[in-house]
Short mmCIF file of N, CA and C in Angstrom, two decimals:
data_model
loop_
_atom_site.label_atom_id
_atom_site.label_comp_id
_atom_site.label_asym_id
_atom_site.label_seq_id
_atom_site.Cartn_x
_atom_site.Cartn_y
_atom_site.Cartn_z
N UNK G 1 -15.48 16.69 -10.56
CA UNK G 1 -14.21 16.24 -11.06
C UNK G 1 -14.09 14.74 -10.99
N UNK G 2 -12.65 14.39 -10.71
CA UNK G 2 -12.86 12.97 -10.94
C UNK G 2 -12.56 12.51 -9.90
N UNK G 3 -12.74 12.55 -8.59
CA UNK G 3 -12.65 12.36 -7.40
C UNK G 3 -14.67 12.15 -7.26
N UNK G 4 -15.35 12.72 -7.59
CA UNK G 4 -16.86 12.46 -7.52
C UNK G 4 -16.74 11.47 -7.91
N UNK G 5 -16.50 11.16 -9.57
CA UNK G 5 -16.83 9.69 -9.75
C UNK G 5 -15.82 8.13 -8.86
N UNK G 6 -14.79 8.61 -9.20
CA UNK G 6 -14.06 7.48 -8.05
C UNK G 6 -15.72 7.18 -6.49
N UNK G 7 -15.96 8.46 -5.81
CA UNK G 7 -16.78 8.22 -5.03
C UNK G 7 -17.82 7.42 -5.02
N UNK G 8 -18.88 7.59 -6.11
CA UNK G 8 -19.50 6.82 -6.42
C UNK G 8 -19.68 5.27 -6.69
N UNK G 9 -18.08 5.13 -7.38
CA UNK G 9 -18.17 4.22 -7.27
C UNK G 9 -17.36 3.19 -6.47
N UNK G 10 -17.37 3.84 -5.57
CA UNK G 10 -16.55 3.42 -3.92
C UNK G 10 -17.81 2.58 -3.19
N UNK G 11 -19.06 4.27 -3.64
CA UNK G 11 -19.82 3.80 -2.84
C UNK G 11 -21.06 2.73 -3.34
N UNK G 12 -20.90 2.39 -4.64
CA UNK G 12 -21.77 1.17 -4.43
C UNK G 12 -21.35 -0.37 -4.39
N UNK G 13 -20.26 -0.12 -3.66
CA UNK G 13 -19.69 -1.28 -3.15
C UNK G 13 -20.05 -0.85 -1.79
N UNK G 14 -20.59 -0.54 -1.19
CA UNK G 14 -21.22 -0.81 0.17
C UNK G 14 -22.12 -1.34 0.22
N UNK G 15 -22.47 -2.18 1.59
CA UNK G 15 -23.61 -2.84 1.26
C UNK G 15 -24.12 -2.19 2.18
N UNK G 16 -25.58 -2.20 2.10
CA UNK G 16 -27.09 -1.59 2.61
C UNK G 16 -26.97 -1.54 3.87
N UNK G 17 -26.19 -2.20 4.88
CA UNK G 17 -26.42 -2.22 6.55
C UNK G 17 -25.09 -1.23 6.82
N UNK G 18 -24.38 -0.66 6.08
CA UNK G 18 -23.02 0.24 6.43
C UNK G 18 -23.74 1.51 7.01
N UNK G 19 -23.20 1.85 7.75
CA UNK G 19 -23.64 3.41 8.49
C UNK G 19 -22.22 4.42 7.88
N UNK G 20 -22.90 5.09 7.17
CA UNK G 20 -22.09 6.27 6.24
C UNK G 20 -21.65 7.14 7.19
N UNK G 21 -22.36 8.00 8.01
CA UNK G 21 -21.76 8.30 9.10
C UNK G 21 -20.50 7.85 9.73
N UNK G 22 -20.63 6.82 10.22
CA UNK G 22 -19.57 6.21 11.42
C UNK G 22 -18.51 5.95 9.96
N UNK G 23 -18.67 5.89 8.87
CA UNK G 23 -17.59 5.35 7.96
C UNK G 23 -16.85 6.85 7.87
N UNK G 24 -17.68 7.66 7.71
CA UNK G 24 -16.85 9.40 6.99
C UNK G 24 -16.20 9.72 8.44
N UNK G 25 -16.96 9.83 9.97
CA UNK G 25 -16.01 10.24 10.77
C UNK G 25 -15.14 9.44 10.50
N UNK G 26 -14.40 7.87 10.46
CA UNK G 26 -13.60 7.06 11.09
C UNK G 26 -12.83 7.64 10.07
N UNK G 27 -12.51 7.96 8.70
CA UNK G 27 -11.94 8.29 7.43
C UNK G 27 -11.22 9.68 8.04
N UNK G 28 -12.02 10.44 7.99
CA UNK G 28 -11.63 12.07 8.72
C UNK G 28 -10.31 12.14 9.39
N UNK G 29 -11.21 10.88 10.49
CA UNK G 29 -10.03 10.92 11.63
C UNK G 29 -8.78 10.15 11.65
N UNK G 30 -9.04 9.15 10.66
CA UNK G 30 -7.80 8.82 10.41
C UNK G 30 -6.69 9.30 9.65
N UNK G 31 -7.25 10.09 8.76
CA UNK G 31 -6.90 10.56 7.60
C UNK G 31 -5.83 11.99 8.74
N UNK G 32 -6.34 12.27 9.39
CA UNK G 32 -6.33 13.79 9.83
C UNK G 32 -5.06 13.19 10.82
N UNK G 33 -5.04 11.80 11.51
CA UNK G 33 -4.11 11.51 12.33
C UNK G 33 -2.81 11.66 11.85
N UNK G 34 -3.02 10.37 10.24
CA UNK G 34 -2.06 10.36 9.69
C UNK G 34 -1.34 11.68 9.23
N UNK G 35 -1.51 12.37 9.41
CA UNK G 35 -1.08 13.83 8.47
C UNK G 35 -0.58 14.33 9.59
N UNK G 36 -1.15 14.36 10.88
CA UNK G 36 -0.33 14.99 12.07
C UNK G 36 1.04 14.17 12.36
N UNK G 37 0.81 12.78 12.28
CA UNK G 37 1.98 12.08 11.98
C UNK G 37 3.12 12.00 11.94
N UNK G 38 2.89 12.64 10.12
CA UNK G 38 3.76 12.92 9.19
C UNK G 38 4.10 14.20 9.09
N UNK G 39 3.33 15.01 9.66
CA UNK G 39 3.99 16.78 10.50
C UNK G 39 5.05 16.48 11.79
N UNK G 40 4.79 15.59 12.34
CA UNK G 40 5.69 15.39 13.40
C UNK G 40 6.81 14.57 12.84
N UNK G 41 6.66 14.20 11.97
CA UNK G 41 8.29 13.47 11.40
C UNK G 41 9.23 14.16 10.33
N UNK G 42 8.31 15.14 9.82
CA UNK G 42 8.86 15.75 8.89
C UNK G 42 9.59 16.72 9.30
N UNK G 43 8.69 17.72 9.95
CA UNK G 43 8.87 19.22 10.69
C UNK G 43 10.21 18.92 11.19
N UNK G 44 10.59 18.38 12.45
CA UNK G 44 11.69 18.53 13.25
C UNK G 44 12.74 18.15 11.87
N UNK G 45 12.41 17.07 11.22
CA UNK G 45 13.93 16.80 10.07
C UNK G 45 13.87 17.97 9.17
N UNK G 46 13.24 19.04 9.16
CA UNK G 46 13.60 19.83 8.35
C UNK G 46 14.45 20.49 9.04
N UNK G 47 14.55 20.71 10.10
CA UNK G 47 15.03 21.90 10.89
C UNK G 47 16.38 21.08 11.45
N UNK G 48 16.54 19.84 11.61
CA UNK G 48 17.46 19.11 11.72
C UNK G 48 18.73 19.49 10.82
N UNK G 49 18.37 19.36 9.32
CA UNK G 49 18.82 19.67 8.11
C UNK G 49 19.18 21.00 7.51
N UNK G 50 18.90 21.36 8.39
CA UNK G 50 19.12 22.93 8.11
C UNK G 50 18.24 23.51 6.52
N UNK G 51 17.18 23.07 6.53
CA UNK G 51 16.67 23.16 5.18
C UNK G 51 15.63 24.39 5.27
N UNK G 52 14.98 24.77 4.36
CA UNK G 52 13.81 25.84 4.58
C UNK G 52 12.49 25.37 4.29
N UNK G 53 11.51 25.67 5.45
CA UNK G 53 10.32 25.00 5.67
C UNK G 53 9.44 25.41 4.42
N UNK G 54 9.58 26.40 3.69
CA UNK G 54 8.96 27.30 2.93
C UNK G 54 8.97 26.52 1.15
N UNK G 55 9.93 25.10 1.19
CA UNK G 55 10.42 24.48 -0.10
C UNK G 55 8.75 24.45 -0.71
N UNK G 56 7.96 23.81 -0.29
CA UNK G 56 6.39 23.56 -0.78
C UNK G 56 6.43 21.98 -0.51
N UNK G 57 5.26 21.33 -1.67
CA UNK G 57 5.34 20.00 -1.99
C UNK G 57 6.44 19.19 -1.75
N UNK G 58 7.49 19.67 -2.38
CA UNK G 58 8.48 19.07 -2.81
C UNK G 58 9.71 18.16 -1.65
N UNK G 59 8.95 19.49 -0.30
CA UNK G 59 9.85 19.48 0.79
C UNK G 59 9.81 17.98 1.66
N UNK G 60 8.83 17.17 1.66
CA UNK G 60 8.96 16.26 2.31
C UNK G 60 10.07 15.32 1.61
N UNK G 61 9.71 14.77 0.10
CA UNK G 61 10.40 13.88 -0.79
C UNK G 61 12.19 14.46 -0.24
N UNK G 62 12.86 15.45 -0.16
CA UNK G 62 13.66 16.15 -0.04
C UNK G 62 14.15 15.45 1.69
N UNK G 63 13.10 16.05 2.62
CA UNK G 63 13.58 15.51 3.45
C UNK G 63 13.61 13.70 3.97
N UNK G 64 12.43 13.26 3.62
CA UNK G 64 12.94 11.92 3.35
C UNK G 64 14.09 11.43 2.82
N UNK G 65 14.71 11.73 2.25
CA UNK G 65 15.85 11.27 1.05
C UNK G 65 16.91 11.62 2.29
N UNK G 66 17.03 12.81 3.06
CA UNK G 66 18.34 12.75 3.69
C UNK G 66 17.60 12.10 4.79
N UNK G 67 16.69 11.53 5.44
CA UNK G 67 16.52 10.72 6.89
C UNK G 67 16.86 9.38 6.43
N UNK G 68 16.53 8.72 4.92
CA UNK G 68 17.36 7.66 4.78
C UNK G 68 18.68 7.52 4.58
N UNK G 69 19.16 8.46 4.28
CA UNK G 69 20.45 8.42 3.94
C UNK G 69 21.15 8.45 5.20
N UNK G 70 21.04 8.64 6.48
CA UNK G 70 21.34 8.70 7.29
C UNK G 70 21.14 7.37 8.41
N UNK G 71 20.06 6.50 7.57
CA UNK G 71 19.98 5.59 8.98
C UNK G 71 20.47 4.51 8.37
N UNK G 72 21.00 3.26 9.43
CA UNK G 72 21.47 1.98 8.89
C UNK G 72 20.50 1.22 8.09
N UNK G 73 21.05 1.18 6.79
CA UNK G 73 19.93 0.67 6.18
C UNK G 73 19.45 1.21 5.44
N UNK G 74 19.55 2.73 5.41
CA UNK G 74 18.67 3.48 4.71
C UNK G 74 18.13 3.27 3.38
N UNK G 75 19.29 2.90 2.50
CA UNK G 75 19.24 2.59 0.80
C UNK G 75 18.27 1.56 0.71
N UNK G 76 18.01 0.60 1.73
CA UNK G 76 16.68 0.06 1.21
C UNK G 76 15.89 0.09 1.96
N UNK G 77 15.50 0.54 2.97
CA UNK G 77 14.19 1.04 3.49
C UNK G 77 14.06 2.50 2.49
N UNK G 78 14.62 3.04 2.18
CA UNK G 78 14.28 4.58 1.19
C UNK G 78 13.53 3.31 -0.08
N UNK G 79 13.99 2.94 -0.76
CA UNK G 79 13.88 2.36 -2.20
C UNK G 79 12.27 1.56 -1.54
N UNK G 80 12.50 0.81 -0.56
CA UNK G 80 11.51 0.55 -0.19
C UNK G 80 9.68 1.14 0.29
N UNK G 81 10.20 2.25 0.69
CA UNK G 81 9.21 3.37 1.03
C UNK G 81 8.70 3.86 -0.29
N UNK G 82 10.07 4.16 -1.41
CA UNK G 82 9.57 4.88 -3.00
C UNK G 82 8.55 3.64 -3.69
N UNK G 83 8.79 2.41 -3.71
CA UNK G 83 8.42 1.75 -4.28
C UNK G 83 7.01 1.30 -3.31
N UNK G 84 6.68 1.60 -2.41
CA UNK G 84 5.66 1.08 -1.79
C UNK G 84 4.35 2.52 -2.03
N UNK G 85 5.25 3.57 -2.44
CA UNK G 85 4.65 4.45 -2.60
C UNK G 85 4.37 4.95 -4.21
N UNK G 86 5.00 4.59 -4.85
CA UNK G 86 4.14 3.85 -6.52
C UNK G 86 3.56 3.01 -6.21
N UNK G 87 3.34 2.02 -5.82
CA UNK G 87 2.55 1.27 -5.92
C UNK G 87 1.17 1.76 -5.81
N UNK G 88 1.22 2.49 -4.27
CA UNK G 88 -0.18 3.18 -4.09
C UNK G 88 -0.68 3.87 -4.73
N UNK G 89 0.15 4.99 -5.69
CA UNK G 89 -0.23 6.06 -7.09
C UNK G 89 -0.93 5.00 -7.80
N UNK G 90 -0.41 4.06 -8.22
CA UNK G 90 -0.88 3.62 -9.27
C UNK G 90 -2.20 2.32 -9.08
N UNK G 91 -2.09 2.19 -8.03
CA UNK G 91 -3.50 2.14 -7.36
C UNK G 91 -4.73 2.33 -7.09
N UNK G 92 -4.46 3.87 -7.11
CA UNK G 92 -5.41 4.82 -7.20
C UNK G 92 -5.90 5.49 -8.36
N UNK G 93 -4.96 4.98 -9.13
CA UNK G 93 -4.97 5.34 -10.95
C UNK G 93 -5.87 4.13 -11.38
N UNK G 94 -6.26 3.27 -11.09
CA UNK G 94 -6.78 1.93 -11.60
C UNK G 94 -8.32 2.28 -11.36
N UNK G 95 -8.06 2.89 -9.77
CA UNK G 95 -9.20 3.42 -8.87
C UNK G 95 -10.27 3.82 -9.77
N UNK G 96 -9.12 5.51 -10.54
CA UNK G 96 -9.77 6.32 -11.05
C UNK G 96 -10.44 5.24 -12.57
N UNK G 97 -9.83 4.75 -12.72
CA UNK G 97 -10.14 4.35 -14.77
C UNK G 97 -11.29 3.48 -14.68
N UNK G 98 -11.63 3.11 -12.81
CA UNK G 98 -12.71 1.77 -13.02
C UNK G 98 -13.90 2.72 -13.58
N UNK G 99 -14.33 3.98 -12.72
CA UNK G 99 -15.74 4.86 -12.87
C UNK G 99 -16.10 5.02 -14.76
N UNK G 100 -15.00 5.69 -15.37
CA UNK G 100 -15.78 5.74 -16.53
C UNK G 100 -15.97 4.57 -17.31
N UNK G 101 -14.95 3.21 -16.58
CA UNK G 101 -15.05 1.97 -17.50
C UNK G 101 -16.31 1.25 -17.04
N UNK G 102 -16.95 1.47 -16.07
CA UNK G 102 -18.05 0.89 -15.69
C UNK G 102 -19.30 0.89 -15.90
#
């Protein structure tokens, strides 16, 4: 798919002395942190909210929206978080278009 090619061409931007190894654990584990994270921030505000854990995808965007709405400030740290988070989509969209343009 198109996650192979993005890879590829991730990976020949490495240079020759990188240890692939120590790069895929450090990725894993960060990757795997962040997600526990964001289970621990999400989870309890669902249940905070009286909402149902069962929403899918959709359920974090949902609960984000009422944890900003709730803190001082919220309207722009929320707008701030949405927009920092297009940014990264479309990031990764550039990501994808370099492999077949290359």
């Amino acid at each position: 798919g198109v996650g192979w090619g993005m890879m590829i061409t991730y990976g020949s931007y490495l240079p020759k002395t990188q240890n692939i190894v120590t790069s895929s654990l450090w990725v894993g584990a960060m990757d795997t942190s962040v997600a526990l994270l964001a289970g621990l921030m999400v989870f309890p505000a669902v249940f905070a909210f009286n909402m149902s854990p069962s929403e899918g995808p959709t359920l974090v965007f949902s609960v984000l929206a009422n944890i900003f709405q709730e803190m001082p400030l919220g309207n722009i740290a929320g707008a701030l978080f949405f927009l920092l988070l297009f940014l990264a989509a479309i990031t990764s969209t550039i990501s994808m278009l370099e492999a077949p343009s290359a």
